[in-house]
């Protein structure tokens, strides 16, 4: 009898892509996917360690999973991903977990599940220099069948001092471009209309002399009717060639996620980011030179070690200067064993971190609204994702610049491309009407 497998995914898009790889590996061993945890024989949670509150949430979930495990003997609970890699054996100490598998250990899951049971916990947290799961055809978990993630590399070779990712994901390695192009074409053949190429630092992609710009061009040309997105770009590494390639291919979306982290050179240096404020602003200028309509979004950290009010003011002024279209904003969360945890005291008081974060959010909310207002009157080609959550008479979908659009429409469905004109907005949404 086949076993039913339930997986919950936290963290970044790469974890979503990894969960699809895990479903694929386990489907080949007879595991059947279920979305109903109370029916599951195996409960897996793909985890994130990037900030402490991400981990706390998962501890809460493990308590819940343990209720199922106690009520239905035989149910196995496993922790996958970054927390598995960071915490290793210590996750087993609670007695609430049967399996601990790091991000490079997913091929061993069938065997681990077979051997696991009461008193026989299984652990594999070996990191690899080669594993890319390039040969595995992911089982897509998103319901709409419109947009797919394609992992193009794994790991990270940067050592940003605040960041746990290099420890949880290991060394950077790029996936064979043949398998990436094949996967993109396969997605298109199966009805997908958009792919997002994923890596922690896509601009350092390199495989047999092929750069990220080369890969982008190949994917864009192999699937000319498919939309291409990518994430994440590092300000240090994003090349003019990538910008030229984006400008030259109508199917590559004009959106760049370019995490800045701080507007202060002193902080950037301490964070071990390898660029300055000036360099960042020049990259923004280059993006706008090649693609005046390109959306630019960012990540930022408030209250990193020793951050002063002056440093913080520089972050606020950088936000104003760039006018980001959107941002993911966090306060600094010390991660054990990172360089910052070892070298710098986490000395900005929590209430100061929170206040600075709120100030950044307030500025960005206004900038997002201003950015959306500039789009009123424009016509965008939008990929329909499905009915709008707020109003089922409306459809929703993203424009090339990644902004969420909603409009009245009874004629189209998920997967269609439609042209809409923006008639109004909030800071989060463009209100539109169908044109043509
Ligand atoms: N590879 C990407 C970022 C991956 S982590 C890049 O280099 O841009 C996603 C975001 O989480 C980071 O951009 C950063 O803003 C945030 N982050 C990472 N570590 C953090 C920490 N210790 N505390 C708070 N935010 C953190
Ligand atoms: Fe973390 Fe820096 Fe690597 Fe991004 S580039 S994953 S922030 S170490
Ligand atoms: Fe989190 Fe790991 Fe992604 S720490 S952000 S799930 S790489």
Short mmCIF file of C-alpha atoms and ligand atoms in Angstrom, two decimals:
data_model
loop_
_atom_site.label_atom_id
_atom_site.label_comp_id
_atom_site.label_asym_id
_atom_site.label_seq_id
_atom_site.Cartn_x
_atom_site.Cartn_y
_atom_site.Cartn_z
CA UNK A 1 0.00 0.00 0.00
CA UNK A 2 1.32 3.43 -0.85
CA UNK A 3 2.18 5.78 1.96
CA UNK A 4 0.72 9.26 2.16
CA UNK A 5 3.16 12.14 2.33
CA UNK A 6 2.45 15.63 3.64
CA UNK A 7 5.05 18.41 3.33
CA UNK A 8 4.91 21.92 4.77
CA UNK A 9 7.35 24.45 3.36
CA UNK A 10 8.83 27.55 5.02
CA UNK A 11 11.54 29.97 3.94
CA UNK A 12 12.56 31.12 0.51
CA UNK A 13 11.55 30.13 -3.02
CA UNK A 14 14.46 27.71 -3.08
CA UNK A 15 12.79 25.72 -0.36
CA UNK A 16 9.62 25.60 -2.45
CA UNK A 17 11.69 24.25 -5.35
CA UNK A 18 13.37 21.73 -3.03
CA UNK A 19 10.04 20.49 -1.72
CA UNK A 20 9.11 19.72 -5.33
CA UNK A 21 12.31 17.71 -5.67
CA UNK A 22 11.48 15.80 -2.46
CA UNK A 23 7.97 14.99 -3.73
CA UNK A 24 9.53 13.70 -6.93
CA UNK A 25 12.12 11.52 -5.16
CA UNK A 26 9.52 10.05 -2.83
CA UNK A 27 6.86 9.60 -5.53
CA UNK A 28 9.35 7.34 -7.30
CA UNK A 29 9.33 5.22 -4.13
CA UNK A 30 5.58 4.93 -3.91
CA UNK A 31 4.74 7.88 -1.67
CA UNK A 32 1.53 9.65 -2.57
CA UNK A 33 1.04 13.33 -1.87
CA UNK A 34 -1.69 14.47 0.51
CA UNK A 35 -2.70 17.96 1.60
CA UNK A 36 -4.54 16.55 4.60
CA UNK A 37 -2.16 16.19 7.51
CA UNK A 38 -4.56 13.97 9.43
CA UNK A 39 -4.29 11.37 6.64
CA UNK A 40 -0.50 11.50 6.35
CA UNK A 41 1.80 8.59 7.15
CA UNK A 42 4.82 10.85 6.77
CA UNK A 43 4.89 14.52 7.82
CA UNK A 44 7.85 16.52 6.59
CA UNK A 45 8.63 20.18 7.23
CA UNK A 46 11.08 22.02 4.98
CA UNK A 47 12.60 24.65 7.21
CA UNK A 48 14.30 28.05 7.27
CA UNK A 49 16.97 29.34 9.66
CA UNK A 50 17.49 32.81 8.29
CA UNK A 51 16.02 34.60 11.30
CA UNK A 52 15.18 33.42 14.80
CA UNK A 53 11.43 33.94 14.39
CA UNK A 54 11.47 31.63 11.33
CA UNK A 55 12.88 28.88 13.56
CA UNK A 56 10.48 29.61 16.43
CA UNK A 57 7.53 29.14 14.10
CA UNK A 58 8.82 25.74 13.11
CA UNK A 59 9.27 24.64 16.73
CA UNK A 60 5.60 25.50 17.16
CA UNK A 61 4.69 23.35 14.16
CA UNK A 62 6.76 20.43 15.47
CA UNK A 63 4.62 20.47 18.63
CA UNK A 64 1.53 20.18 16.43
CA UNK A 65 3.00 17.38 14.32
CA UNK A 66 3.85 15.50 17.48
CA UNK A 67 0.16 15.39 18.37
CA UNK A 68 -0.46 13.43 15.14
CA UNK A 69 2.54 11.25 15.87
CA UNK A 70 1.22 10.36 19.33
CA UNK A 71 -2.34 9.79 18.17
CA UNK A 72 -1.45 7.60 15.22
CA UNK A 73 1.53 5.36 15.97
CA UNK A 74 3.61 4.74 12.87
CA UNK A 75 3.40 8.33 11.65
CA UNK A 76 6.88 9.65 10.95
CA UNK A 77 7.91 13.29 11.36
CA UNK A 78 10.94 14.68 9.53
CA UNK A 79 12.75 18.01 9.48
CA UNK A 80 14.29 19.00 6.14
CA UNK A 81 16.22 22.01 4.94
CA UNK A 82 18.15 24.74 6.65
CA UNK A 83 17.19 24.08 10.28
CA UNK A 84 18.03 20.40 9.83
CA UNK A 85 21.45 21.44 8.58
CA UNK A 86 22.04 24.01 11.29
CA UNK A 87 20.80 22.07 14.31
CA UNK A 88 21.69 18.51 13.25
CA UNK A 89 21.45 15.88 16.04
CA UNK A 90 20.09 18.37 18.55
CA UNK A 91 16.76 18.24 16.70
CA UNK A 92 16.49 14.59 17.69
CA UNK A 93 16.93 15.29 21.40
CA UNK A 94 13.34 16.38 21.85
CA UNK A 95 12.17 12.91 20.79
CA UNK A 96 9.62 14.56 18.52
CA UNK A 97 11.45 14.02 15.26
CA UNK A 98 12.23 10.78 13.40
CA UNK A 99 14.19 12.16 10.44
CA UNK A 100 16.67 15.01 10.03
CA UNK A 101 17.76 15.62 6.43
CA UNK A 102 19.86 18.56 5.25
CA UNK A 103 19.38 20.24 1.85
CA UNK A 104 21.84 17.96 0.05
CA UNK A 105 20.55 14.71 1.58
CA UNK A 106 17.18 14.33 -0.14
CA UNK A 107 18.19 11.37 -2.28
CA UNK A 108 18.66 9.40 0.92
CA UNK A 109 15.12 10.12 2.17
CA UNK A 110 13.54 6.87 0.87
CA UNK A 111 16.08 4.80 2.76
CA UNK A 112 15.87 6.97 5.86
CA UNK A 113 12.09 6.67 5.91
CA UNK A 114 12.34 2.92 5.48
CA UNK A 115 14.72 2.60 8.42
CA UNK A 116 13.10 5.14 10.74
CA UNK A 117 10.80 4.20 13.57
CA UNK A 118 10.46 4.34 17.33
CA UNK A 119 13.95 4.43 18.82
CA UNK A 120 15.55 4.55 15.35
CA UNK A 121 15.85 8.17 14.31
CA UNK A 122 17.69 8.81 11.03
CA UNK A 123 19.96 11.71 10.22
CA UNK A 124 21.85 12.83 7.12
CA UNK A 125 23.21 16.37 7.10
CA UNK A 126 26.16 15.88 4.75
CA UNK A 127 26.67 18.83 2.47
CA UNK A 128 27.84 18.18 -1.06
CA UNK A 129 30.02 20.06 -3.52
CA UNK A 130 28.23 18.54 -6.50
CA UNK A 131 24.59 17.86 -5.70
CA UNK A 132 22.21 19.99 -7.82
CA UNK A 133 19.33 17.49 -8.24
CA UNK A 134 19.73 18.43 -11.92
CA UNK A 135 18.38 15.10 -13.18
CA UNK A 136 15.26 15.13 -11.00
CA UNK A 137 12.03 16.32 -12.59
CA UNK A 138 10.26 18.21 -9.77
CA UNK A 139 6.62 17.46 -8.94
CA UNK A 140 5.07 20.94 -9.01
CA UNK A 141 3.19 21.75 -5.85
CA UNK A 142 1.58 25.05 -6.80
CA UNK A 143 -2.06 24.61 -7.63
CA UNK A 144 -2.49 27.07 -10.49
CA UNK A 145 -0.13 25.39 -12.98
CA UNK A 146 0.94 28.77 -14.37
CA UNK A 147 4.27 29.62 -12.81
CA UNK A 148 7.16 27.31 -11.87
CA UNK A 149 10.43 27.70 -10.00
CA UNK A 150 13.62 26.32 -11.51
CA UNK A 151 16.62 26.04 -9.27
CA UNK A 152 19.76 26.92 -11.28
CA UNK A 153 22.32 26.70 -8.51
CA UNK A 154 22.68 25.75 -4.87
CA UNK A 155 24.63 27.06 -1.90
CA UNK A 156 26.44 30.36 -1.52
CA UNK A 157 30.10 31.33 -1.56
CA UNK A 158 29.62 34.76 -0.08
CA UNK A 159 30.14 35.25 3.60
CA UNK A 160 27.86 38.12 4.46
CA UNK A 161 28.60 38.35 8.15
CA UNK A 162 24.96 38.22 9.34
CA UNK A 163 23.87 35.32 7.17
CA UNK A 164 23.43 31.66 8.02
CA UNK A 165 22.74 30.49 4.46
CA UNK A 166 26.34 29.52 3.55
CA UNK A 167 26.36 27.28 6.65
CA UNK A 168 23.01 25.67 5.92
CA UNK A 169 23.34 25.36 2.16
CA UNK A 170 27.03 24.79 1.70
CA UNK A 171 29.29 25.81 -1.16
CA UNK A 172 27.94 27.32 -4.32
CA UNK A 173 27.49 25.02 -7.30
CA UNK A 174 25.80 25.67 -10.62
CA UNK A 175 23.51 23.21 -12.30
CA UNK A 176 24.17 21.89 -15.80
CA UNK A 177 22.55 24.36 -18.22
CA UNK A 178 21.32 21.54 -20.46
CA UNK A 179 19.08 20.30 -17.67
CA UNK A 180 17.87 23.84 -16.90
CA UNK A 181 16.87 24.53 -20.52
CA UNK A 182 15.27 21.09 -20.71
CA UNK A 183 13.28 21.73 -17.54
CA UNK A 184 12.10 25.14 -18.81
CA UNK A 185 10.95 23.62 -22.13
CA UNK A 186 9.27 20.79 -20.25
CA UNK A 187 7.39 23.31 -18.08
CA UNK A 188 6.19 25.08 -21.23
CA UNK A 189 5.08 21.79 -22.79
CA UNK A 190 3.07 21.09 -19.64
CA UNK A 191 1.25 24.41 -19.85
CA UNK A 192 3.34 26.64 -17.61
CA UNK A 193 3.59 30.24 -18.80
CA UNK A 194 6.28 31.55 -16.49
CA UNK A 195 9.45 30.25 -14.88
CA UNK A 196 11.57 31.87 -12.17
CA UNK A 197 15.24 30.92 -12.22
CA UNK A 198 16.46 30.64 -8.64
CA UNK A 199 19.78 30.99 -6.86
CA UNK A 200 21.16 32.88 -3.84
CA UNK A 201 23.36 34.83 -6.21
CA UNK A 202 22.27 34.12 -9.79
CA UNK A 203 24.90 36.41 -11.28
CA UNK A 204 27.67 34.06 -10.24
CA UNK A 205 26.10 31.19 -12.20
CA UNK A 206 28.79 29.44 -14.23
CA UNK A 207 28.70 26.09 -15.97
CA UNK A 208 31.11 25.04 -18.73
CA UNK A 209 31.88 28.68 -19.48
CA UNK A 210 28.20 29.66 -19.61
CA UNK A 211 27.46 32.76 -17.51
CA UNK A 212 24.11 33.83 -16.10
CA UNK A 213 23.60 36.18 -19.05
CA UNK A 214 24.24 33.24 -21.39
CA UNK A 215 21.83 31.03 -19.47
CA UNK A 216 19.12 33.71 -19.49
CA UNK A 217 19.52 34.10 -23.24
CA UNK A 218 19.32 30.35 -23.82
CA UNK A 219 16.19 29.92 -21.72
CA UNK A 220 14.54 33.01 -23.23
CA UNK A 221 15.27 31.81 -26.77
CA UNK A 222 14.39 28.16 -26.16
CA UNK A 223 10.94 29.16 -24.84
CA UNK A 224 10.07 32.47 -26.57
CA UNK A 225 6.45 32.38 -25.40
CA UNK A 226 7.30 31.77 -21.78
CA UNK A 227 7.89 34.55 -19.28
CA UNK A 228 11.23 34.42 -17.54
CA UNK A 229 11.95 35.81 -14.07
CA UNK A 230 14.94 35.31 -11.80
CA UNK A 231 16.08 35.91 -8.23
CA UNK A 232 18.32 36.90 -6.45
CA UNK A 233 20.76 39.38 -7.98
CA UNK A 234 23.74 40.55 -5.97
CA UNK A 235 24.58 44.24 -6.50
CA UNK A 236 28.25 43.33 -6.62
CA UNK A 237 27.88 40.86 -9.46
CA UNK A 238 24.99 41.93 -11.68
CA UNK A 239 26.60 42.60 -15.06
CA UNK A 240 25.72 44.92 -17.92
CA UNK A 241 25.50 41.80 -20.07
CA UNK A 242 22.61 40.56 -17.93
CA UNK A 243 20.89 43.94 -18.27
CA UNK A 244 21.44 43.94 -22.04
CA UNK A 245 20.05 40.41 -22.28
CA UNK A 246 16.97 41.44 -20.31
CA UNK A 247 16.47 44.49 -22.52
CA UNK A 248 16.88 42.43 -25.71
CA UNK A 249 14.32 39.69 -24.94
CA UNK A 250 10.65 40.61 -24.71
CA UNK A 251 9.90 37.54 -22.61
CA UNK A 252 12.33 38.37 -19.78
CA UNK A 253 10.41 40.36 -17.16
CA UNK A 254 11.71 43.81 -16.29
CA UNK A 255 12.04 43.26 -12.58
CA UNK A 256 15.25 42.95 -10.58
CA UNK A 257 15.36 41.98 -6.93
CA UNK A 258 18.54 43.70 -5.76
CA UNK A 259 18.98 43.37 -1.99
CA UNK A 260 20.82 46.39 -0.60
CA UNK A 261 20.76 45.47 3.16
CA UNK A 262 21.90 48.95 4.27
CA UNK A 263 22.47 52.44 2.91
CA UNK A 264 25.56 53.02 5.05
CA UNK A 265 29.02 52.08 3.76
CA UNK A 266 30.18 51.42 7.30
CA UNK A 267 27.40 48.87 7.78
CA UNK A 268 27.89 47.34 4.33
CA UNK A 269 31.54 46.78 5.13
CA UNK A 270 30.72 45.20 8.45
CA UNK A 271 28.07 43.08 6.78
CA UNK A 272 30.77 41.97 4.33
CA UNK A 273 28.72 43.02 1.36
CA UNK A 274 31.25 43.72 -1.35
CA UNK A 275 29.81 46.99 -2.69
CA UNK A 276 29.31 50.55 -1.51
CA UNK A 277 26.29 52.82 -1.54
CA UNK A 278 27.80 54.60 -4.53
CA UNK A 279 28.27 51.33 -6.43
CA UNK A 280 24.69 50.31 -5.64
CA UNK A 281 23.32 53.62 -6.92
CA UNK A 282 25.38 53.26 -10.09
CA UNK A 283 23.92 49.79 -10.68
CA UNK A 284 20.43 51.21 -10.26
CA UNK A 285 21.33 53.90 -12.78
CA UNK A 286 22.60 51.25 -15.22
CA UNK A 287 19.38 49.22 -14.83
CA UNK A 288 17.31 52.30 -15.62
CA UNK A 289 19.54 53.23 -18.54
CA UNK A 290 18.96 49.85 -20.22
CA UNK A 291 15.34 49.45 -19.07
CA UNK A 292 13.61 52.65 -17.95
CA UNK A 293 10.52 50.61 -17.01
CA UNK A 294 12.39 48.05 -14.87
CA UNK A 295 11.01 47.52 -11.37
CA UNK A 296 13.64 47.35 -8.65
CA UNK A 297 12.91 45.69 -5.31
CA UNK A 298 15.18 45.07 -2.36
CA UNK A 299 15.86 43.49 1.03
CA UNK A 300 17.05 45.53 3.99
CA UNK A 301 18.17 44.83 7.56
CA UNK A 302 17.50 47.37 10.33
CA UNK A 303 19.62 47.48 13.47
CA UNK A 304 22.67 45.47 12.47
CA UNK A 305 25.52 45.44 15.00
CA UNK A 306 26.63 48.94 16.07
CA UNK A 307 24.21 50.67 13.64
CA UNK A 308 23.85 54.33 14.61
CA UNK A 309 21.06 56.80 13.88
CA UNK A 310 23.32 58.20 11.13
CA UNK A 311 23.68 54.77 9.52
CA UNK A 312 19.94 54.28 9.74
CA UNK A 313 19.31 57.73 8.20
CA UNK A 314 21.52 56.69 5.28
CA UNK A 315 19.30 53.64 4.71
CA UNK A 316 16.20 55.84 4.70
CA UNK A 317 17.81 58.31 2.30
CA UNK A 318 18.93 55.50 -0.01
CA UNK A 319 15.34 54.25 -0.14
CA UNK A 320 14.19 57.74 -1.10
CA UNK A 321 16.94 58.12 -3.66
CA UNK A 322 16.22 54.81 -5.40
CA UNK A 323 12.45 54.84 -4.96
CA UNK A 324 12.11 51.06 -4.65
CA UNK A 325 8.94 49.53 -6.05
CA UNK A 326 8.74 47.11 -3.12
CA UNK A 327 10.95 45.73 -0.36
CA UNK A 328 11.31 42.91 2.14
CA UNK A 329 12.30 44.54 5.41
CA UNK A 330 13.69 42.85 8.51
CA UNK A 331 15.35 43.72 11.76
CA UNK A 332 18.66 42.03 12.47
CA UNK A 333 18.44 38.64 14.07
CA UNK A 334 21.73 37.22 15.29
CA UNK A 335 22.42 33.75 13.90
CA UNK A 336 24.72 31.47 15.87
CA UNK A 337 28.13 30.71 14.30
CA UNK A 338 27.95 33.46 11.69
CA UNK A 339 30.86 35.86 11.53
CA UNK A 340 28.77 38.66 13.04
CA UNK A 341 27.73 36.45 15.97
CA UNK A 342 31.36 35.61 16.64
CA UNK A 343 32.82 39.08 16.14
CA UNK A 344 30.28 41.78 16.84
CA UNK A 345 27.96 42.30 19.79
CA UNK A 346 24.28 42.40 18.86
CA UNK A 347 24.11 45.77 20.56
CA UNK A 348 21.19 47.64 19.05
CA UNK A 349 18.33 47.33 21.59
CA UNK A 350 15.26 45.51 20.33
CA UNK A 351 13.03 48.56 20.68
CA UNK A 352 15.46 50.58 18.56
CA UNK A 353 15.59 47.86 15.91
CA UNK A 354 11.80 47.75 15.85
CA UNK A 355 11.45 51.51 15.63
CA UNK A 356 14.00 51.76 12.79
CA UNK A 357 12.29 48.94 10.94
CA UNK A 358 8.94 50.70 11.29
CA UNK A 359 10.48 53.88 9.92
CA UNK A 360 11.82 52.03 6.90
CA UNK A 361 8.44 50.34 6.36
CA UNK A 362 6.66 53.70 6.53
CA UNK A 363 8.98 55.17 3.88
CA UNK A 364 8.63 52.10 1.67
CA UNK A 365 4.84 52.07 1.95
CA UNK A 366 4.81 55.60 0.60
CA UNK A 367 7.33 54.74 -2.14
CA UNK A 368 5.27 51.69 -3.17
CA UNK A 369 2.18 53.85 -3.43
CA UNK A 370 4.06 56.49 -5.45
CA UNK A 371 5.44 53.79 -7.72
CA UNK A 372 1.95 52.37 -8.27
CA UNK A 373 0.51 55.82 -8.92
CA UNK A 374 3.07 56.33 -11.68
CA UNK A 375 1.60 53.26 -13.38
CA UNK A 376 -1.95 54.62 -13.52
CA UNK A 377 -2.88 55.05 -17.19
CA UNK A 378 -0.30 52.52 -18.40
CA UNK A 379 -1.19 49.32 -20.24
CA UNK A 380 0.43 46.11 -19.02
CA UNK A 381 0.43 42.55 -20.29
CA UNK A 382 -0.58 40.44 -17.32
CA UNK A 383 -0.36 36.70 -16.78
CA UNK A 384 -3.64 35.57 -15.19
CA UNK A 385 -3.10 33.63 -11.96
CA UNK A 386 -6.78 33.05 -11.16
CA UNK A 387 -9.72 34.67 -9.39
CA UNK A 388 -8.88 37.53 -7.06
CA UNK A 389 -9.03 36.47 -3.41
CA UNK A 390 -11.05 39.49 -2.35
CA UNK A 391 -13.58 39.47 -5.18
CA UNK A 392 -14.24 36.29 -7.17
CA UNK A 393 -15.75 38.33 -10.03
CA UNK A 394 -12.28 39.72 -10.62
CA UNK A 395 -9.13 38.06 -11.91
CA UNK A 396 -5.66 38.70 -10.58
CA UNK A 397 -2.23 38.35 -12.08
CA UNK A 398 1.16 40.00 -12.25
CA UNK A 399 2.47 42.52 -14.72
CA UNK A 400 6.04 42.11 -15.99
CA UNK A 401 7.18 44.48 -13.22
CA UNK A 402 5.83 41.94 -10.70
CA UNK A 403 3.01 44.17 -9.48
CA UNK A 404 -0.27 42.50 -8.61
CA UNK A 405 -3.15 43.58 -10.87
CA UNK A 406 -6.89 42.93 -10.41
CA UNK A 407 -9.68 43.55 -12.94
CA UNK A 408 -13.25 42.54 -13.79
CA UNK A 409 -13.17 39.73 -16.32
CA UNK A 410 -15.46 36.85 -17.16
CA UNK A 411 -13.67 35.85 -20.35
CA UNK A 412 -10.24 34.70 -19.23
CA UNK A 413 -8.71 32.10 -16.94
CA UNK A 414 -5.45 31.17 -15.21
CA UNK A 415 -2.61 30.93 -17.72
CA UNK A 416 -3.99 33.50 -20.21
CA UNK A 417 -2.06 36.63 -21.08
CA UNK A 418 -4.30 39.71 -21.14
CA UNK A 419 -3.72 43.43 -21.67
CA UNK A 420 -5.04 45.67 -18.93
CA UNK A 421 -4.98 49.40 -18.31
CA UNK A 422 -4.27 50.64 -14.80
CA UNK A 423 -7.10 52.83 -13.51
CA UNK A 424 -6.24 53.14 -9.82
CA UNK A 425 -4.14 51.64 -7.06
CA UNK A 426 -3.30 51.06 -3.44
CA UNK A 427 0.26 50.59 -2.24
CA UNK A 428 -0.10 46.85 -2.82
CA UNK A 429 -2.37 46.46 -5.85
CA UNK A 430 -3.05 47.95 -9.28
CA UNK A 431 -6.75 48.22 -10.13
CA UNK A 432 -7.20 47.73 -13.86
CA UNK A 433 -9.64 47.29 -16.74
CA UNK A 434 -9.38 45.05 -19.76
CA UNK A 435 -8.30 46.72 -22.97
CA UNK A 436 -8.69 45.68 -26.59
N1 LIG B 1 21.09 35.64 -1.27
C1 LIG B 1 20.27 36.75 -1.04
C2 LIG B 1 19.58 36.77 0.31
C3 LIG B 1 19.10 35.51 0.94
S1 LIG B 1 18.44 35.67 2.58
C4 LIG B 1 21.14 38.00 -1.12
O1 LIG B 1 22.33 37.95 -0.91
O2 LIG B 1 20.61 39.03 -1.35
C5 LIG B 1 17.12 36.80 2.32
C6 LIG B 1 17.21 38.06 3.11
O3 LIG B 1 17.11 37.81 4.48
C7 LIG B 1 18.52 38.83 2.98
O4 LIG B 1 18.58 39.59 1.83
C8 LIG B 1 18.53 39.67 4.23
O5 LIG B 1 17.92 40.91 4.02
C9 LIG B 1 17.70 38.85 5.20
N2 LIG B 1 18.56 38.28 6.26
C10 LIG B 1 19.55 37.38 6.11
N3 LIG B 1 20.12 37.12 7.31
C11 LIG B 1 19.48 37.89 8.22
C12 LIG B 1 19.61 38.08 9.63
N4 LIG B 1 20.54 37.44 10.33
N5 LIG B 1 18.77 38.94 10.25
C13 LIG B 1 17.83 39.60 9.54
N6 LIG B 1 17.66 39.47 8.22
C14 LIG B 1 18.47 38.61 7.54
FE1 LIG B 2 23.49 35.14 2.60
FE2 LIG B 2 25.09 36.90 1.46
FE3 LIG B 2 24.89 34.45 0.43
FE4 LIG B 2 22.86 36.15 0.23
S1 LIG B 2 24.88 36.40 -0.71
S2 LIG B 2 22.75 34.00 0.85
S3 LIG B 2 22.96 37.27 2.15
S4 LIG B 2 25.76 35.00 2.42
FE1 LIG B 3 15.80 30.26 4.81
FE2 LIG B 3 17.46 28.45 3.97
FE3 LIG B 3 16.14 29.92 2.21
S1 LIG B 3 17.77 29.77 5.71
S2 LIG B 3 15.91 31.84 3.32
S3 LIG B 3 15.27 28.49 3.61
S4 LIG B 3 18.22 29.17 2.02
#
